Amino acid sequence: LINAMFFFQICFLLFAVLYIVSYFIITRYKRKADEQEDEDAIVNRISLFLSTFTLAVSAGAVLLLPFSIISNEILLSFPQNYYIQWLNGSLIHGLWNLASLFSNLCLFVLMPFAFFFLESEGFAGLKKGIRARILETLVMLILLALLILGIVWVASALIDNDAASMESLYDLWEFYLPYLYSCISLMGCLLLLLCTPVGLSRMFTVMGQLLVKPTILEDLDEQMYIITLEEEAIQRRLNGLSSAVEYQTVELERELEKVKSKKTNLERRKKASAWERNLVYPAVMILLLTETSISVFLVALNILYLLVDETAMPKGSGGPGIGNASLSTFGFVGAALEIILIFYLMVSSVVGFYSLRFFENFTPRKDDTTMTKIIGNCVSILVLSSALPVMSRTLGITRFDLLGDFGRFNWLGNFYIVLSYNLLFAIMTTLCLVRKFTSAVREELLKALGLDKLHLSNNPRDSETKPSANGHQKTL
């Protein structure tokens, strides 16, 4: 009883911290215009709490794998220490089970309820109000559950049409829900396979926008002078226009905002110290390149292991258990490297997710994101974070096999699926990096051949306008 109370206290404290952080993140992006005091405000508030809960579960699913790896190494280093006896295998197993349970709850119950509740208005003929909207939401949830049940049942019957599999589908709790979550996890892994290579190459551009680049062959004073003149010219044109010319006024205001943004960036580059300009930026770029190269190397090594050793398959076996053996060849240093790579892959997958053209309009904006879009983002993050432990084990980033219900996934034992997944990840990541670092060379070759007007090389998203050393603008 004491151990159970201690377990729930730790879980409550960890989840409370994650919930508070998630609440501040969502309220930072939530549209302020939705904060009215009426029936819609209550619905928005309930949807906000459910979305915050889902985002906290996603953060817990991401942090649980690194927490388990580092806990295993701590127990190996200090096996008899009294102060870390609470960090045991039962705690880790319990956390994994809770993460699996809450992920299923958020994915199949809470987020559909929040979406339908937000869009509901009540059935015709009933008195409008919260109860009518809740009734409509519950009816929609039941219909959705029946639809998903039928689709999965038919799909399973077509793929594996035998008596045992058909009878097992009637076992809702022991087979159907894990089977359905296995399908969701497979889709999440496929989404990670698509997003992560793009994100790994996109990370260089993102960090280049956040950091101050070295000023090589550039005169910042001359660029500041030109930007200031351009700002004053636009401001004079804006002051000379009458309020009747609304279209031209809006266009000039947009140009003025862009010029002010460029001026702010130039002021930041000018105020930056020599250490920040000439040391931090190259060091971060080298670090990103090193982490990406290590990830590709580990995947290539895992492909060789898959070809020669059956134990490399992510079958979800329990393994030696927590605190019995190190999961890394290099001990604590290897475990720390695994944790860094796991976080790096997760950040890269999120960056790649919002970099895809299909999800461009899905990107949340500060103080201007509707609750419907917030719900969609929370569901996407939950799917990515739930599939991250599976992807990390499938790619050989970590040998940690304590995956809870993840170990019951049927496709993890298929050699051809796992091998194809590793090959596709390695090939796509390599191609994205080669395309990223050879874009300037391809641009020059196209210009030399006179094909630059055909826009064959660069994505419009990657093109950016930069001032040259003599102050003139040119598009790279």
Short mmCIF file of C-alpha atoms in Angstrom, two decimals:
data_model
loop_
_atom_site.label_atom_id
_atom_site.label_comp_id
_atom_site.label_asym_id
_atom_site.label_seq_id
_atom_site.Cartn_x
_atom_site.Cartn_y
_atom_site.Cartn_z
CA LEU A 1 0.00 0.00 0.00
CA ILE A 2 2.86 2.40 0.84
CA ASN A 3 4.59 1.63 -2.44
CA ALA A 4 1.35 2.26 -4.36
CA MET A 5 0.84 5.62 -2.60
CA PHE A 6 4.45 6.58 -3.31
CA PHE A 7 4.02 5.61 -6.97
CA PHE A 8 0.90 7.73 -7.39
CA GLN A 9 2.57 10.68 -5.65
CA ILE A 10 5.49 10.60 -8.09
CA CYS A 11 3.14 10.23 -11.07
CA PHE A 12 0.98 13.11 -9.86
CA LEU A 13 3.96 15.44 -9.36
CA LEU A 14 5.47 14.63 -12.73
CA PHE A 15 2.17 15.03 -14.55
CA ALA A 16 1.35 18.27 -12.70
CA VAL A 17 4.59 19.83 -13.91
CA LEU A 18 3.97 18.67 -17.48
CA TYR A 19 0.37 19.93 -17.36
CA ILE A 20 1.38 23.41 -16.19
CA VAL A 21 4.05 23.70 -18.88
CA SER A 22 1.61 22.46 -21.55
CA TYR A 23 -1.03 24.96 -20.40
CA PHE A 24 1.35 27.90 -20.80
CA ILE A 25 2.41 26.64 -24.24
CA ILE A 26 -1.18 26.33 -25.51
CA THR A 27 -2.33 29.67 -24.07
CA ARG A 28 0.63 31.32 -25.78
CA TYR A 29 -0.74 30.28 -29.18
CA LYS A 30 -4.50 30.29 -28.48
CA ARG A 31 -6.46 33.04 -30.16
CA LYS A 32 -7.40 35.68 -27.62
CA ALA A 33 -10.61 36.56 -29.44
CA ASP A 34 -12.10 33.24 -28.27
CA GLU A 35 -12.08 34.38 -24.64
CA GLN A 36 -15.70 35.61 -24.41
CA GLU A 37 -18.02 34.96 -21.50
CA ASP A 38 -20.86 32.83 -22.88
CA GLU A 39 -21.70 29.24 -23.74
CA ASP A 40 -18.97 29.06 -26.40
CA ALA A 41 -16.45 30.25 -23.81
CA ILE A 42 -17.29 27.28 -21.57
CA VAL A 43 -16.94 24.89 -24.50
CA ASN A 44 -13.60 26.46 -25.48
CA ARG A 45 -12.39 26.20 -21.90
CA ILE A 46 -13.26 22.50 -21.67
CA SER A 47 -11.58 21.84 -25.02
CA LEU A 48 -8.55 23.79 -23.78
CA PHE A 49 -8.23 21.60 -20.69
CA LEU A 50 -8.56 18.41 -22.74
CA SER A 51 -5.96 19.64 -25.24
CA THR A 52 -3.62 20.56 -22.39
CA PHE A 53 -4.05 17.08 -20.91
CA THR A 54 -3.23 15.52 -24.29
CA LEU A 55 -0.14 17.68 -24.76
CA ALA A 56 1.05 16.76 -21.25
CA VAL A 57 0.61 13.05 -22.09
CA SER A 58 2.61 13.60 -25.28
CA ALA A 59 5.43 15.23 -23.33
CA GLY A 60 5.37 12.36 -20.84
CA ALA A 61 5.60 9.80 -23.66
CA VAL A 62 8.62 11.64 -25.08
CA LEU A 63 10.39 11.96 -21.71
CA LEU A 64 9.65 8.43 -20.53
CA LEU A 65 12.15 6.64 -22.78
CA PRO A 66 15.13 8.88 -21.82
CA PHE A 67 14.02 8.68 -18.17
CA SER A 68 14.00 4.87 -18.32
CA ILE A 69 17.44 4.71 -19.98
CA ILE A 70 19.08 7.05 -17.48
CA SER A 71 17.34 5.28 -14.55
CA ASN A 72 18.80 1.97 -15.67
CA GLU A 73 22.33 3.42 -15.75
CA ILE A 74 21.90 5.08 -12.34
CA LEU A 75 20.75 1.81 -10.77
CA LEU A 76 23.77 0.04 -12.27
CA SER A 77 26.17 2.71 -10.96
CA PHE A 78 24.66 2.88 -7.44
CA PRO A 79 22.96 -0.46 -6.78
CA GLN A 80 22.99 -0.21 -2.96
CA ASN A 81 22.29 3.49 -2.55
CA TYR A 82 19.37 4.04 -0.17
CA TYR A 83 18.27 7.34 -1.72
CA ILE A 84 17.55 5.87 -5.16
CA GLN A 85 15.72 2.72 -4.09
CA TRP A 86 12.46 4.33 -5.22
CA LEU A 87 13.85 4.25 -8.76
CA ASN A 88 13.08 0.60 -9.49
CA GLY A 89 11.66 -1.59 -12.22
CA SER A 90 8.09 -1.53 -10.91
CA LEU A 91 8.03 2.27 -11.13
CA ILE A 92 9.27 2.23 -14.73
CA HIS A 93 6.80 -0.51 -15.71
CA GLY A 94 3.96 1.41 -14.09
CA LEU A 95 4.89 4.61 -15.90
CA TRP A 96 4.98 2.79 -19.25
CA ASN A 97 1.55 1.27 -18.61
CA LEU A 98 0.13 4.66 -17.65
CA ALA A 99 1.64 6.28 -20.74
CA SER A 100 0.06 3.61 -22.95
CA LEU A 101 -3.31 3.92 -21.18
CA PHE A 102 -3.46 7.74 -21.33
CA SER A 103 -2.28 7.76 -24.95
CA ASN A 104 -5.18 5.50 -25.91
CA LEU A 105 -7.58 7.57 -23.80
CA CYS A 106 -6.54 10.86 -25.39
CA LEU A 107 -6.38 9.52 -28.93
CA PHE A 108 -9.69 7.65 -29.01
CA VAL A 109 -11.84 9.48 -26.43
CA LEU A 110 -10.71 12.91 -25.23
CA MET A 111 -9.57 14.50 -28.49
CA PRO A 112 -12.59 13.30 -30.55
CA PHE A 113 -14.83 14.50 -27.71
CA ALA A 114 -13.12 17.92 -27.67
CA PHE A 115 -13.46 18.30 -31.45
CA PHE A 116 -17.12 17.22 -31.66
CA PHE A 117 -17.98 19.23 -28.54
CA LEU A 118 -16.41 22.32 -30.10
CA GLU A 119 -18.33 21.86 -33.37
CA SER A 120 -21.64 20.78 -31.83
CA GLU A 121 -24.74 22.96 -31.64
CA GLY A 122 -27.33 20.53 -30.29
CA PHE A 123 -29.93 18.49 -32.13
CA ALA A 124 -32.80 20.28 -33.80
CA GLY A 125 -35.90 20.43 -31.63
CA LEU A 126 -33.99 20.27 -28.34
CA LYS A 127 -33.37 23.15 -26.00
CA LYS A 128 -30.02 24.76 -26.75
CA GLY A 129 -27.35 24.62 -24.11
CA ILE A 130 -24.39 22.64 -22.77
CA ARG A 131 -26.45 19.49 -22.20
CA ALA A 132 -27.69 19.45 -25.79
CA ARG A 133 -24.15 19.86 -27.08
CA ILE A 134 -22.88 17.09 -24.80
CA LEU A 135 -25.66 14.78 -26.03
CA GLU A 136 -24.79 15.45 -29.67
CA THR A 137 -21.10 14.91 -28.92
CA LEU A 138 -21.75 11.55 -27.24
CA VAL A 139 -23.89 10.37 -30.15
CA MET A 140 -21.14 11.36 -32.61
CA LEU A 141 -18.54 9.52 -30.51
CA ILE A 142 -20.64 6.34 -30.52
CA LEU A 143 -21.10 6.54 -34.28
CA LEU A 144 -17.36 7.16 -34.76
CA ALA A 145 -16.50 4.17 -32.53
CA LEU A 146 -18.83 1.93 -34.54
CA LEU A 147 -17.32 3.18 -37.79
CA ILE A 148 -13.73 2.56 -36.65
CA LEU A 149 -14.72 -0.83 -35.22
CA GLY A 150 -16.23 -1.87 -38.54
CA ILE A 151 -13.29 -0.61 -40.61
CA VAL A 152 -10.68 -2.40 -38.48
CA TRP A 153 -12.78 -5.57 -38.31
CA VAL A 154 -13.20 -5.70 -42.09
CA ALA A 155 -9.52 -4.88 -42.67
CA SER A 156 -8.43 -7.64 -40.29
CA ALA A 157 -10.80 -10.10 -41.97
CA LEU A 158 -9.38 -9.28 -45.40
CA ILE A 159 -5.74 -9.48 -44.29
CA ASP A 160 -5.89 -12.48 -41.95
CA ASN A 161 -9.08 -14.43 -42.61
CA ASP A 162 -9.01 -17.34 -40.19
CA ALA A 163 -11.14 -18.41 -37.26
CA ALA A 164 -8.62 -17.48 -34.56
CA SER A 165 -8.16 -13.92 -35.74
CA MET A 166 -11.91 -13.42 -36.20
CA GLU A 167 -12.66 -14.63 -32.67
CA SER A 168 -9.88 -12.51 -31.20
CA LEU A 169 -11.47 -9.36 -32.60
CA TYR A 170 -14.45 -9.94 -30.32
CA ASP A 171 -12.11 -9.56 -27.33
CA LEU A 172 -12.32 -5.80 -27.07
CA TRP A 173 -9.93 -5.10 -24.20
CA GLU A 174 -7.22 -7.73 -24.64
CA PHE A 175 -6.89 -7.73 -28.41
CA TYR A 176 -8.94 -5.08 -30.23
CA LEU A 177 -7.64 -1.96 -28.51
CA PRO A 178 -3.95 -3.04 -28.66
CA TYR A 179 -4.49 -4.02 -32.30
CA LEU A 180 -6.06 -0.64 -33.09
CA TYR A 181 -3.25 1.16 -31.27
CA SER A 182 -0.78 -0.93 -33.24
CA CYS A 183 -2.29 0.43 -36.46
CA ILE A 184 -2.09 4.00 -35.12
CA SER A 185 1.53 3.43 -34.09
CA LEU A 186 2.37 2.07 -37.54
CA MET A 187 0.89 5.23 -39.11
CA GLY A 188 2.86 7.33 -36.61
CA CYS A 189 6.08 5.53 -37.53
CA LEU A 190 5.37 6.10 -41.22
CA LEU A 191 4.72 9.77 -40.50
CA LEU A 192 8.01 9.94 -38.58
CA LEU A 193 9.75 8.26 -41.52
CA LEU A 194 8.47 11.07 -43.71
CA CYS A 195 9.01 13.98 -41.30
CA THR A 196 12.32 13.14 -39.61
CA PRO A 197 14.63 13.16 -42.70
CA VAL A 198 13.07 16.45 -43.82
CA GLY A 199 13.45 17.86 -40.31
CA LEU A 200 17.09 16.76 -40.03
CA SER A 201 17.95 18.83 -43.11
CA ARG A 202 15.61 21.66 -42.13
CA MET A 203 17.26 22.02 -38.70
CA PHE A 204 20.26 23.73 -40.28
CA THR A 205 18.01 26.44 -41.75
CA VAL A 206 16.07 26.87 -38.50
CA MET A 207 19.20 27.23 -36.38
CA GLY A 208 20.64 29.59 -38.99
CA GLN A 209 17.62 31.85 -38.48
CA LEU A 210 17.89 31.74 -34.68
CA LEU A 211 21.65 32.33 -34.43
CA VAL A 212 23.79 35.23 -35.59
CA LYS A 213 25.79 34.30 -38.67
CA PRO A 214 29.42 35.35 -39.19
CA THR A 215 29.88 38.61 -41.09
CA ILE A 216 32.21 37.57 -43.88
CA LEU A 217 32.70 40.12 -46.69
CA GLU A 218 29.71 42.09 -45.41
CA ASP A 219 29.44 45.73 -44.37
CA LEU A 220 26.69 45.89 -41.75
CA ASP A 221 26.87 49.70 -41.48
CA GLU A 222 26.22 50.09 -45.19
CA GLN A 223 23.33 47.62 -45.04
CA MET A 224 21.84 49.45 -42.04
CA TYR A 225 22.06 52.74 -43.97
CA ILE A 226 20.26 51.23 -47.01
CA ILE A 227 17.55 49.60 -44.88
CA THR A 228 16.96 52.89 -43.03
CA LEU A 229 16.58 54.79 -46.31
CA GLU A 230 14.17 52.17 -47.59
CA GLU A 231 12.12 52.36 -44.39
CA GLU A 232 11.92 56.16 -44.58
CA ALA A 233 10.88 56.01 -48.26
CA ILE A 234 8.05 53.57 -47.56
CA GLN A 235 6.95 55.64 -44.57
CA ARG A 236 6.79 58.80 -46.71
CA ARG A 237 4.76 57.00 -49.37
CA LEU A 238 2.45 55.68 -46.68
CA ASN A 239 1.94 59.14 -45.18
CA GLY A 240 1.24 60.63 -48.64
CA LEU A 241 -1.56 58.17 -49.45
CA SER A 242 -5.13 58.99 -48.54
CA SER A 243 -7.20 56.59 -46.49
CA ALA A 244 -9.41 55.91 -49.52
CA VAL A 245 -6.67 53.91 -51.26
CA GLU A 246 -7.02 50.95 -48.92
CA TYR A 247 -5.34 48.31 -51.11
CA GLN A 248 -2.12 50.28 -51.60
CA THR A 249 -2.06 51.16 -47.90
CA VAL A 250 -2.21 47.50 -46.89
CA GLU A 251 0.55 46.57 -49.33
CA LEU A 252 2.81 49.37 -48.09
CA GLU A 253 2.20 48.38 -44.47
CA ARG A 254 3.27 44.81 -45.29
CA GLU A 255 6.43 46.08 -47.01
CA LEU A 256 7.14 48.32 -44.03
CA GLU A 257 6.81 45.37 -41.63
CA LYS A 258 9.24 43.31 -43.73
CA VAL A 259 11.75 46.16 -43.81
CA LYS A 260 11.46 46.63 -40.04
CA SER A 261 12.03 42.91 -39.54
CA LYS A 262 15.19 43.05 -41.69
CA LYS A 263 16.35 46.11 -39.78
CA THR A 264 15.83 44.33 -36.47
CA ASN A 265 17.88 41.35 -37.68
CA LEU A 266 20.68 43.63 -38.85
CA GLU A 267 20.69 45.45 -35.50
CA ARG A 268 20.91 42.12 -33.71
CA ARG A 269 23.82 41.02 -35.91
CA LYS A 270 25.56 44.34 -35.34
CA LYS A 271 25.20 44.17 -31.53
CA ALA A 272 26.33 40.54 -31.33
CA SER A 273 29.79 39.92 -29.96
CA ALA A 274 32.62 38.44 -32.01
CA TRP A 275 32.40 35.20 -29.99
CA GLU A 276 28.71 34.82 -30.78
CA ARG A 277 29.19 35.53 -34.47
CA ASN A 278 32.35 33.57 -35.17
CA LEU A 279 32.22 30.71 -32.63
CA VAL A 280 28.64 29.85 -31.64
CA TYR A 281 27.21 29.58 -35.15
CA PRO A 282 29.96 27.26 -36.56
CA ALA A 283 29.91 25.18 -33.37
CA VAL A 284 26.14 24.65 -33.54
CA MET A 285 26.29 23.76 -37.23
CA ILE A 286 29.09 21.24 -36.59
CA LEU A 287 27.09 19.79 -33.69
CA LEU A 288 23.99 19.36 -35.86
CA LEU A 289 26.04 17.72 -38.60
CA THR A 290 27.69 15.40 -36.08
CA GLU A 291 24.38 14.31 -34.52
CA THR A 292 22.84 13.70 -37.94
CA SER A 293 25.88 11.69 -39.09
CA ILE A 294 25.82 9.59 -35.91
CA SER A 295 22.11 8.88 -36.40
CA VAL A 296 22.67 7.70 -39.99
CA PHE A 297 25.69 5.64 -38.89
CA LEU A 298 23.69 3.92 -36.13
CA VAL A 299 20.90 3.11 -38.59
CA ALA A 300 23.41 1.66 -41.06
CA LEU A 301 24.95 -0.39 -38.26
CA ASN A 302 21.51 -1.61 -37.24
CA ILE A 303 20.88 -2.76 -40.82
CA LEU A 304 23.99 -4.93 -40.61
CA TYR A 305 22.85 -6.32 -37.25
CA LEU A 306 19.44 -7.17 -38.72
CA LEU A 307 21.07 -9.13 -41.53
CA VAL A 308 23.32 -11.23 -39.27
CA ASP A 309 21.60 -11.36 -35.86
CA GLU A 310 17.97 -12.16 -35.02
CA THR A 311 18.19 -10.52 -31.58
CA ALA A 312 18.41 -7.11 -33.26
CA MET A 313 14.71 -7.35 -34.13
CA PRO A 314 12.50 -5.11 -31.95
CA LYS A 315 10.27 -7.90 -30.73
CA GLY A 316 9.46 -6.11 -27.50
CA SER A 317 10.98 -8.74 -25.21
CA GLY A 318 11.43 -7.76 -21.59
CA GLY A 319 15.20 -8.08 -21.71
CA PRO A 320 17.35 -8.26 -18.60
CA GLY A 321 15.18 -5.78 -16.70
CA ILE A 322 15.85 -2.42 -15.12
CA GLY A 323 19.12 -2.18 -13.21
CA ASN A 324 20.46 -5.61 -14.24
CA ALA A 325 22.55 -4.82 -17.34
CA SER A 326 23.58 -1.79 -19.33
CA LEU A 327 21.66 -1.21 -22.54
CA SER A 328 24.56 0.58 -24.21
CA THR A 329 27.94 -0.75 -25.25
CA PHE A 330 29.69 2.35 -23.91
CA GLY A 331 27.88 2.47 -20.58
CA PHE A 332 26.81 5.81 -19.17
CA VAL A 333 28.39 7.79 -22.04
CA GLY A 334 26.54 5.69 -24.61
CA ALA A 335 23.27 6.11 -22.71
CA ALA A 336 23.74 9.89 -22.64
CA LEU A 337 24.38 9.86 -26.40
CA GLU A 338 21.22 7.82 -26.96
CA ILE A 339 19.17 10.33 -24.95
CA ILE A 340 20.59 13.27 -26.93
CA LEU A 341 19.81 11.53 -30.23
CA ILE A 342 16.26 10.68 -29.12
CA PHE A 343 15.52 14.31 -28.26
CA TYR A 344 17.19 15.45 -31.47
CA LEU A 345 15.07 13.07 -33.55
CA MET A 346 11.89 14.25 -31.82
CA VAL A 347 12.64 17.93 -32.40
CA SER A 348 13.62 17.20 -35.99
CA SER A 349 10.41 15.25 -36.59
CA VAL A 350 8.30 18.17 -35.30
CA VAL A 351 10.26 20.64 -37.48
CA GLY A 352 9.89 18.32 -40.46
CA PHE A 353 6.18 17.87 -39.78
CA TYR A 354 5.53 21.60 -40.02
CA SER A 355 7.90 21.91 -42.99
CA LEU A 356 5.86 19.58 -45.19
CA ARG A 357 3.66 21.38 -47.69
CA PHE A 358 0.59 19.40 -46.65
CA PHE A 359 0.90 20.68 -43.06
CA GLU A 360 2.12 24.23 -43.78
CA ASN A 361 -1.22 25.82 -42.84
CA PHE A 362 -1.29 23.64 -39.73
CA THR A 363 1.51 25.58 -38.03
CA PRO A 364 0.30 27.35 -34.85
CA ARG A 365 0.75 31.11 -34.65
CA LYS A 366 1.18 33.13 -31.51
CA ASP A 367 -2.15 34.51 -30.19
CA ASP A 368 -3.83 33.57 -33.49
CA THR A 369 -4.58 29.81 -33.39
CA THR A 370 -8.13 28.52 -33.21
CA MET A 371 -9.10 25.75 -30.82
CA THR A 372 -9.83 23.40 -33.74
CA LYS A 373 -6.28 23.84 -35.01
CA ILE A 374 -4.91 23.41 -31.47
CA ILE A 375 -6.76 20.09 -31.17
CA GLY A 376 -5.33 18.94 -34.49
CA ASN A 377 -1.81 19.92 -33.43
CA CYS A 378 -2.17 18.10 -30.10
CA VAL A 379 -3.33 14.92 -31.87
CA SER A 380 -0.41 15.13 -34.31
CA ILE A 381 2.12 15.64 -31.51
CA LEU A 382 0.57 12.73 -29.58
CA VAL A 383 0.87 10.39 -32.58
CA LEU A 384 4.50 11.43 -33.17
CA SER A 385 5.48 11.14 -29.51
CA SER A 386 3.76 7.76 -29.09
CA ALA A 387 5.60 6.39 -32.12
CA LEU A 388 8.99 7.82 -31.06
CA PRO A 389 9.94 4.89 -28.72
CA VAL A 390 8.99 2.42 -31.47
CA MET A 391 11.01 4.28 -34.09
CA SER A 392 14.03 4.62 -31.78
CA ARG A 393 14.04 0.87 -31.12
CA THR A 394 13.33 -0.06 -34.74
CA LEU A 395 16.21 2.10 -36.02
CA GLY A 396 18.62 0.78 -33.39
CA ILE A 397 19.11 4.18 -31.73
CA THR A 398 18.55 2.41 -28.42
CA ARG A 399 18.36 -1.23 -27.32
CA PHE A 400 15.73 -0.44 -24.69
CA ASP A 401 13.01 -3.09 -25.10
CA LEU A 402 10.69 -2.11 -22.25
CA LEU A 403 7.95 -0.83 -24.54
CA GLY A 404 4.84 -1.89 -22.63
CA ASP A 405 2.03 -2.49 -25.11
CA PHE A 406 4.36 -1.41 -27.90
CA GLY A 407 5.93 -4.87 -27.67
CA ARG A 408 2.64 -6.47 -28.70
CA PHE A 409 2.71 -4.87 -32.15
CA ASN A 410 2.61 -7.56 -34.81
CA TRP A 411 4.59 -5.64 -37.42
CA LEU A 412 7.62 -5.29 -35.09
CA GLY A 413 8.34 -8.97 -35.63
CA ASN A 414 8.24 -8.74 -39.43
CA PHE A 415 11.82 -8.78 -40.68
CA TYR A 416 11.05 -7.25 -44.08
CA ILE A 417 9.07 -4.32 -42.63
CA VAL A 418 11.78 -3.48 -40.09
CA LEU A 419 14.60 -3.80 -42.65
CA SER A 420 12.73 -1.70 -45.22
CA TYR A 421 12.05 0.95 -42.56
CA ASN A 422 15.75 1.20 -41.72
CA LEU A 423 16.78 1.34 -45.38
CA LEU A 424 14.23 4.02 -46.24
CA PHE A 425 15.25 6.16 -43.26
CA ALA A 426 18.95 5.98 -44.13
CA ILE A 427 18.39 6.67 -47.83
CA MET A 428 15.92 9.52 -47.31
CA THR A 429 18.06 11.22 -44.67
CA THR A 430 21.16 10.98 -46.86
CA LEU A 431 19.31 12.37 -49.89
CA CYS A 432 17.84 15.27 -47.88
CA LEU A 433 21.28 16.21 -46.52
CA VAL A 434 22.92 15.95 -49.95
CA ARG A 435 20.19 18.13 -51.44
CA LYS A 436 20.62 20.63 -48.60
CA PHE A 437 24.38 21.03 -48.89
CA THR A 438 24.51 20.99 -52.70
CA SER A 439 21.71 23.51 -53.27
CA ALA A 440 24.15 26.41 -53.82
CA VAL A 441 26.17 24.40 -56.36
CA ARG A 442 23.01 23.39 -58.22
CA GLU A 443 21.88 27.02 -58.32
CA GLU A 444 25.14 28.12 -59.90
CA LEU A 445 25.03 25.28 -62.42
CA LEU A 446 21.48 26.17 -63.43
CA LYS A 447 22.45 29.81 -63.81
CA ALA A 448 25.42 28.85 -65.96
CA LEU A 449 23.14 26.73 -68.18
CA GLY A 450 20.47 29.43 -68.33
CA LEU A 451 17.86 27.25 -66.61
CA ASP A 452 17.48 29.34 -63.44
CA LYS A 453 14.17 30.83 -64.65
CA LEU A 454 12.56 27.40 -64.71
CA HIS A 455 12.78 27.08 -60.86
CA LEU A 456 14.00 23.50 -61.04
CA SER A 457 16.05 23.38 -57.87
CA ASN A 458 14.99 25.37 -54.89
CA ASN A 459 11.80 25.07 -52.97
CA PRO A 460 10.20 28.51 -52.53
CA ARG A 461 10.24 27.87 -48.83
CA ASP A 462 14.03 27.61 -48.79
CA SER A 463 14.70 30.68 -50.90
CA GLU A 464 15.50 33.83 -49.02
CA THR A 465 16.62 37.29 -49.90
CA LYS A 466 19.90 38.45 -48.42
CA PRO A 467 21.92 41.63 -48.84
CA SER A 468 25.26 41.17 -50.57
CA ALA A 469 28.54 42.68 -49.50
CA ASN A 470 28.03 45.86 -51.57
CA GLY A 471 24.59 46.43 -50.10
CA HIS A 472 22.49 45.34 -53.09
CA GLN A 473 19.80 42.72 -52.70
CA LYS A 474 20.13 39.34 -54.33
CA THR A 475 18.09 36.17 -54.07
CA LEU A 476 19.85 32.96 -53.14
#
